[in-house]
Every structure is written in C-alpha cells, then in structure tokens.
Amino acid sequence: MSASSFNDEKGGSSSVGEPEYGHDPASGGIFSSDYKRHDDLKEMLDSNKDSLKLEAMKRIVAMIARGKNASDLFPAVVKNVACKNIEDPNQLIRASALRVLSSIRVTIIVPIMMLAIKEAASDMSPYVRKTAAHAIPKLYSLDPEQKDQLIEVIEKLLADKTTLVAGSVVMAFEEVCPERIDLIHKNYRKLCNLLIDVEEWGQVVIINMLTRYARTQFLNPNINESLLEEGGSGEKTFYGSDEDEEEDEEEKEKKAEAAAMAKRKPYVMDPDHRLLLRNTKPLLQSRNAAVVMAVAQLYFHLAPKAEVGVIAKALVRLLRSHSEVQYVVLQNVATMTIKRRGMFEPYLKSFYIRSTDPTQIKVLKLEVLTNLANETNISTILREFQTYIKSMDKDFVAATIQAIGRCATNIGEVRDTCLNGLVQLLSNRDELVVAESVVVIKKLLQMQPEKHSDIIKHMAKLTDNIQVPMARASILWLIGEYCEHVPKIAPDVLRKMAKSFTNEEDIVKLQIINLAAKLYLTNSKQTKLLTQYVLNLAKYDQNYDIRDRARFIRQLIVPTEKSGALSKYAKKLFLALKPAPVLESPFKDRDHFQLGSLSHLLNAKAGGYQELPDWPEAAPDPSVRNVEVPEWTKCSSREKRKEKKVEKPFYSDSEGESGPTESADSGNEEEERKPERKSKQSKSDSESESDEEDESESESSPSESEDSESETEKICLETRREHLISLSESKPPSKPVKKENKKEKKEMSLLDLDDSSVIVHLLVCPQTIAPSSALKSYELLHRITGEGLSVEYCFSRQPFSPDANMVAVQMQFTNNATSDAKNLHIEDMKLQSGMRVKEFPEIELLPAGETATAVMGIDFCDSTQACRRPVTHTRKFFVSIQPPVGELMRPVFLTENEFKKEQGQLMGMNEITEKLTLDVNCRNEHTIVLRVTTAANLGRVPCGSDKEFAGRTVTSSSLVLVTVATKEEGAAQLTVNCEKMVIGTMLVKDILLALTQ
C-alpha cells in the first residue's frame, strides 16, 4: 500500500504527539468514530466487489503493522479468506479451506467453523465430507459447548454410504460422543458391510469401536463353557494355585445352578454378532499390521473359543515384520497365551529367538515360550534355553534364567532337572549369570527345602566368590531360613560374614543381622558371641536402617528387664513358615485392557482410553439395528416374488438395510467379499443372474407391456413414479401426449411416464432395478455469499415443454435471512455461442425461512461449458450452471436388433472401449444398471445379452450407445459409441467412475 493512499485514509498527516483516536481507522480506540471506521471496513469486507475487499484488507494489514488492535475484524477477514475457497468448484480446495479454517484455534470464529462444517457435511464430494468429519474433533476441543450441534452432524455423516467417510466419522464419534451408542444402531450393519472397502486407518478405528459396541449389545459366546468350567472341577488354570480352588459351598451351589441353566438354555449367537465376525475375518489377510492386530483383538474379546484360533496364523505372520511391529504383536500374544495358549502351540518354533533380535524382542519371545511350556514340549523348550544362556547379551541371559525358574515352578516333573541345571550355572565365570541363578534357585528351594540340603551347602561355599550384593543376600537368607538343615555350615558362614561386615553393601548387612538372629535362636551356644559382635558393629553403622534393625533385634532375642512381651515370641517371628513364592507372568490379568491399545502396551490407563465393557447379563433388543425398507418398494405379491432375488443383495451390499437374518446369514453378499471364495462364487452368481434375466425379459417384452400388462403392475409403476417425483420435488406433465402409431407409442410412453432413466428401465424390465434416490442437487449460490439467499439446482430429466431442445433445470430458492426477499429473477446476459436460456417467471416475494421452486430451460448445445448468469435479489449475484455430460441426453427405446445395427454404424473413432474392475458392491445386474442410469440419462435396451443402454443428445439428437459386458471376478468392459467423440470420451470417464467406486 502506498504512502499517499495511506495518508488519504488518515485524512492528512498528524504530528507525533497528537492523539490519533478518531482520526486513524487503524486505531483501536473507544470513541464512536473508531467503531464507525471499523464498521466501514466490515462493510467493505462484506461487499460483493473484490476491489473493495482488497482495499479493506490492505488497510487492515497497515493497522496490524502499526501495532493497532484489529481483533474485532478477525471474523470478517476469516470469512473472506475461507468462505470463497469453501465454495470453490474444486473439491481439493474446498477441503483444504475447511482444514485451514478448523485449524485456527481462536474461539471467536467458532460460529463460522460450525457453519462451514455443516455445509461441508452436505457437500457432494465425499472427500470434503471426510474433511468435515476430521474437523469435528478440532472444533469440539476448541469449544466443548458445541457438542450437541456436532452430534447432529456426526449422526448425519454416520448415515453416509461412502467408504471414504466411514472411518473419519467413526473417529469423530469416538472423540466427541462415544457414549451415544444409539447412533450406531441403525448404521451397524452398514459399517460391517462397508468395512472391507474402507481405508486401512478407518478399518482400525471402526473395528475398535465395534468391539466395544458388541460387548454391550451381544451375549458372551463362551458363557456356557465358562459356567460349566467354574461349576465343575474343570481343568486347573495355567497359573492357578490350590488356594484358588477353595470356595464356599454357597458359591459352588450357585455356579452349579448357573451351569444347569446353561445346559437348559443353549447359547445362540445373534446374527449381527456373526455378521461382525464374518466380515472382519478376511481382514486378517491385510497388508497393514494395525488392521490385523485390530481384528485379532476383536476375535479375542468377542469370538467363541473354538473360533479364536484363526487369528494365530495372522499374528505369527506379523513376526516377520519390523521390530517395532514385532514388539507390539508379542506383547499381545504374551497376554493371549496365558488364557488361550492352545492356539499358538502349533507355531512354537516361530517364537524361537534369533541372534539378530533386539533384547526387548528376545525377552518377549521368552515370555511366550514360557507361557506355552507344558509337559509335552518342555524338553524342547529347555534345550532352547540352554542355548540362550550362552548368549553375550547378559540381560537376555538373566531373563532366560528367570524363564527356567518359571518353567520349574509350573511343571513339577522338570523341577529337579531345572534345579540341577541352575546349580551348574553357579560355576559360570559371569557374576551376573551366577547372581541371577542364585536368586531363582532360592525361590525354587522354598518349595521343597528338605530335599535339597546339598544344594544349600553348595551355595554356602559360593559366599567367598560371589560379589554381587543381591546374590550374596539371597544365599544368606537361604542359610538363615533353613539353618536347621545345615547346622554345621551356618555358624561358619556367619563367622566369615562378621569379618567382612563393615565392607558389605547395605542389603547384605541386613541379611547378616537376620542370619545372626536366627542362629542365636536355634544354636546360641556356638553363635552367641558372634551375634553380639555383629549387633555391636551394626549399632554404629552409618545407615539408620541398619542401626534401627540392630536395636530392634537385640531387644527381641536378648531378653533384659526392659524387654517387652514380644521377646517371648522371637522364634515365631523369625522362624515362621513362609509361603513359597509364585513365579507369575507379568502379563497375567493384563487382558482387562483392550488388546492392541496403548494402555495394554503400558499396562496402565493412558489418556483417552475407553474401558472395554463387560458382557451384558441379558441380550438387549436386537430390533434397534433394523432398518425399515420403504413400503413403496413392496407393491404387490407378484412384484415382490420377481424382485426377491435382486433386492436382497442390493440392500445388504450397498446399504446394509436388510433384516437381521438376511444381513447376517445370506451367503452371497458376504462370501463375495472373501478373496478365497470369489472364484467359486462367480460361476453360480452368473448362472442365477442369467436365469433371472431370462425370466425378466420374457415377462417384460414390449408387446406384453403394451397389450397385456396387468392392472396391479400399472399401480405399482405409478406408485414408484410418484415416489421419485416427490423425492426430486418436481411435477410430472399434467397432460397426456397423444400417440399416433405403435412405434411412437412405445417411445413417447417411456418419456412421458417419467423422465427419470430409472423409470425408463422399470417399464422395460421392472423386476431388475429398484427406484433410485433423490436427484443429485448442486449448489448454485451459498447462503453466506448470497446474504441469506441460497439456491440449489438439479437436472430433473423431464422434457422442457416450451422447447424440446432445452434441458430442464429445476431451481430451489431458500431464504435463510430474517427479512423477505423480493423480485427474484435471472437477468439477460451474453451467453456462449449458440446457448439459449428460457428464464423462469420472476418470484415477487419469498418470505424469510420459506422455499420456492422454479424451472428454467437451457440449451447447452451439447456442451458441458457452464452457463453463467446473474441472479438478481437486492443486488446481482453471478452464478454458473455446469451440466454433467450425462444430463445432456434423453433416453430412447431401441430393440436389441436396432441397437446392434446402430452400433455397427458407429465404429472406429466413434467407439471408445475401456476395461475395468467393478466395485465389489457393483457386481450384480441390478446395481450396474442403477449406476449407469444414474450417471447418464439413458434407457435400457431389453433382452440384450450384455447390459446395453441407448439415448440421444438433447440439442442435436446424436445417438449415444453404451454397453457394459461383465466377466468373471468383477472384470468388465465398457464400450461407448457416440457420433460426438467429445461427449463419448467424457461419458466414458463418468461411467467408469460410477462403476468402480
């Protein structure tokens, strides 16, 4: 900005000492002139002229450069920066604008962010809707009070049927309102069916959410088995002790009753529970380790015991991945092997340790091997352990010694073997190995000390050589605890320790004092003086713990007049029987955290962790997940019989709206998703579809529909026609068109009954396609840009009666402002060469909050160039209407012979052929026809061996022919024959997009 323009804005220069309030528009003062000037800047920013907006932005930048407060202008600036991009025709720019807007952490623009998210949630681009879902948690963290409005947006996005949005909206649901489980009910089956096609990140999020959902909505599939195990003697748990089996008689009776009830009422799995397990199983073959881990934890927490084993192979496969992945997988496998070790026993060798493994991986593999150890494989595992002890990794060797101790504790048959092996390690040159062996031997000897006095004697001799404090302390504790088994050696050990008392570590000194006290109580003749000597040394030690221990023990074992009553119980205190330690896995009871979560990895509740719910005692109502099929699709019993085979895969594959039994148990829809069964399924599917085609073609030939159509079918078609008209908010032609001959009668009836391509196909082949949803709407004028007025338009696919060469464009005006809108019309303006527009009558008054509909005709001259026209309200708004190439044509009726003949004349450069792989949800005839006729306003050719469609361009009546030839395993070939090559090329792209996503 130049200095002259800046001075003009100030109204002249001012001296340094003059106050600038009231003169400088950049001042942040409190006088009314400041507010007026800021209001002027706001008006400039809200104007429709880019030059005024640019000038306002320059002045604001100048204000900020001079250090003035311009914070009250921030929302207006953000609106201008973000709003224009949010309305950009490019979906990537719209999404980027929303991403930037939601990343601004300023509460003052929360209303603008909320409005932008709501608009983006209704955007025609799934990528923009996905970005809206990402923006929801950002806005929630900025202003939690917006939760209710955000939940409404989440509910809307959860109903989205595109796989691109599913993962993002579930993530937003988890962040904002995970307790609103009712939002998932209606979308549960759809999420299960879409799961295999969702991106990998979204799959992880959805699976984790569905795991917690299933734990609240379904019964425990292992309830009968667990009750029977608890009620009877059962098999003892892996780490169970005798004390765990001692229960009150009342509890046993209750469990026996529960087991009896379980026998009387066998468990039957909910079909929706089975649907979840079936649809997640193929994801065990995913290339993404996080997806495999998510499915594994789902099966571990939800599946019957007999089915959990399928995850073992997938998890073992992940052990070939990077060390970070191995670490997480082994953590979870270690937890699983405690309760369900049987499923990993066949893969025992996969957990053998390689020399190249990092230490943390080695330790976890040791943990798994120890958990898998049983009487059958213990000899193999111990041989492996002998090899590991020779490793140069001392931490790993210490962990191996501890693992040997655990195996000896859990498997009594090898206890002596393990003890002898550990005793041999006492002669190892490495002090750390010897020290760890001493600690483990000490724990094992506590189980049967009387049988192993020789080992205790051998360890007593090691006090001269072992210097590791923990090992020396363990040996002294053992000799003191079992001094009666070594009465001759124990006093000599005390003598040696008394000599070196002052030089020992604190932990060793404490055990020397304990040894002296125990020997004084059992063999006072030989050790009385030694004990007094040791206690005198401890009395003056620098460590106060040792001084206190010496004072305490002296009062207990050396009775005096001042001694209390405790001295009588000295032997019971020092020589009491101590329970043998139970060597347990550190992963025991860690499965109360959801596997695969950060909390499970840390074994501590992390921030944001959601607890895994307990199974319900009674099954909740399964009908909450039912999605009603509209009544207008059930026209008559005859129609229902014809459409039964087609509707089932249509609703279950595409929308997940079938009943619980259909969605869970129908074989075709789910088995098609499994890679290993696709080839087997395709043959039977193609045969059944061909049978249905033959039946449909024989029942819907032109002569039959013309001469012998039943009254019931007429009512059915009329009902569907009315429903589609109500969805598109358009009116059918009120006057019937006269027909002159039979050939004309066929074509005109197809066009006049309803111009929707779906209805065209219904007349020709009524049982192979269901009515489409509402016509696709496009935004013409945003309510922010239009100052409260918003305009949407759609191509109604009805003939524009004033001019047959024009495309009918239905426009919907909505007044979102608080004041009435008047004189709404489109002004004349110079158009592209050849284009013509038939304007709609002026809307004189549109009250606040009301909606009005108008229809205008546009002759696009068979071109997709946009028609740019100004909409006049209080002022002009320049808008642009750009048609998809599929809306520039109208359907025509051709027989199969006529289609082949016309196609033969449109070869060479007029023919475009593309090979494609159909989307997994688009592999039956019904869905293919629906997607093609949605992408382009074409009519279906009856009785064709392939899916064939025909139409003519609206302006020039150029013929357009489309053929979709399907092959096995989703392969297909698309052929478009068109007199206009440009239209044909563009049409191929649109139909390819419709069939592959």
CSV table of C-alpha atoms in Angstrom, one decimal, residues 776 778 793 795 797 807 860-866 881-891 912 932-938 951-956 958-960 962 974 976 978 980-994:
chain,number,residue,atom,x,y,z
A,776,LYS,CA,-28.5,-35.1,-7.3
A,778,TYR,CA,-25.8,-28.8,-6.9
A,793,TYR,CA,-30.4,-26.7,-8.8
A,795,PHE,CA,-31.5,-31.7,-13.6
A,797,ARG,CA,-34.7,-35.2,-16.5
A,807,VAL,CA,-32.6,-29.2,-20.7
A,860,PHE,CA,-26.3,-26.2,-23.7
A,861,CYS,CA,-25.7,-27.0,-27.4
A,862,ASP,CA,-24.5,-30.5,-26.4
A,863,SER,CA,-21.6,-28.9,-24.5
A,864,THR,CA,-20.6,-29.1,-20.8
A,865,GLN,CA,-19.5,-25.5,-20.8
A,866,ALA,CA,-21.0,-23.6,-17.9
A,881,ILE,CA,-24.6,-23.8,-14.1
A,882,GLN,CA,-22.4,-26.6,-15.5
A,883,PRO,CA,-24.1,-29.8,-16.6
A,884,PRO,CA,-22.6,-33.3,-16.3
A,885,VAL,CA,-22.3,-34.8,-19.7
A,886,GLY,CA,-24.9,-37.5,-18.7
A,887,GLU,CA,-27.6,-34.8,-18.4
A,888,LEU,CA,-27.2,-33.6,-22.0
A,889,MET,CA,-29.1,-36.6,-23.3
A,890,ARG,CA,-32.5,-38.2,-23.2
A,891,PRO,CA,-33.4,-41.9,-23.2
A,912,ILE,CA,-14.4,-46.0,-27.1
A,932,VAL,CA,-25.1,-46.3,-15.3
A,933,THR,CA,-28.6,-44.8,-15.5
A,934,THR,CA,-27.7,-42.5,-12.6
A,935,ALA,CA,-24.6,-41.3,-14.3
A,936,ALA,CA,-26.3,-40.8,-17.6
A,937,ASN,CA,-29.9,-40.2,-18.7
A,938,LEU,CA,-30.1,-43.3,-20.9
A,951,GLY,CA,-30.0,-42.3,-25.7
A,952,ARG,CA,-29.8,-39.2,-27.9
A,953,THR,CA,-28.3,-35.8,-27.1
A,954,VAL,CA,-30.9,-33.2,-26.4
A,955,THR,CA,-29.8,-30.5,-28.9
A,956,SER,CA,-28.5,-32.4,-31.9
A,958,SER,CA,-26.9,-37.5,-31.8
A,959,LEU,CA,-27.1,-41.2,-30.9
A,960,VAL,CA,-25.3,-42.4,-27.7
A,962,VAL,CA,-23.4,-47.7,-24.0
A,974,LEU,CA,-17.3,-50.6,-21.1
A,976,VAL,CA,-19.4,-46.2,-25.7
A,978,CYS,CA,-21.3,-41.8,-30.0
A,980,LYS,CA,-19.8,-36.9,-31.0
A,981,MET,CA,-16.4,-38.1,-29.9
A,982,VAL,CA,-16.0,-35.4,-27.2
A,983,ILE,CA,-19.3,-36.4,-25.5
A,984,GLY,CA,-18.3,-40.1,-25.8
A,985,THR,CA,-14.9,-39.5,-24.1
A,986,MET,CA,-16.4,-37.6,-21.2
A,987,LEU,CA,-19.2,-40.1,-20.8
A,988,VAL,CA,-16.7,-43.0,-20.5
A,989,LYS,CA,-15.0,-41.2,-17.6
A,990,ASP,CA,-18.2,-40.6,-15.7
A,991,ILE,CA,-19.5,-44.2,-16.1
A,992,LEU,CA,-16.1,-45.6,-15.2
A,993,LEU,CA,-16.1,-43.6,-12.1
A,994,ALA,CA,-19.7,-44.7,-11.2
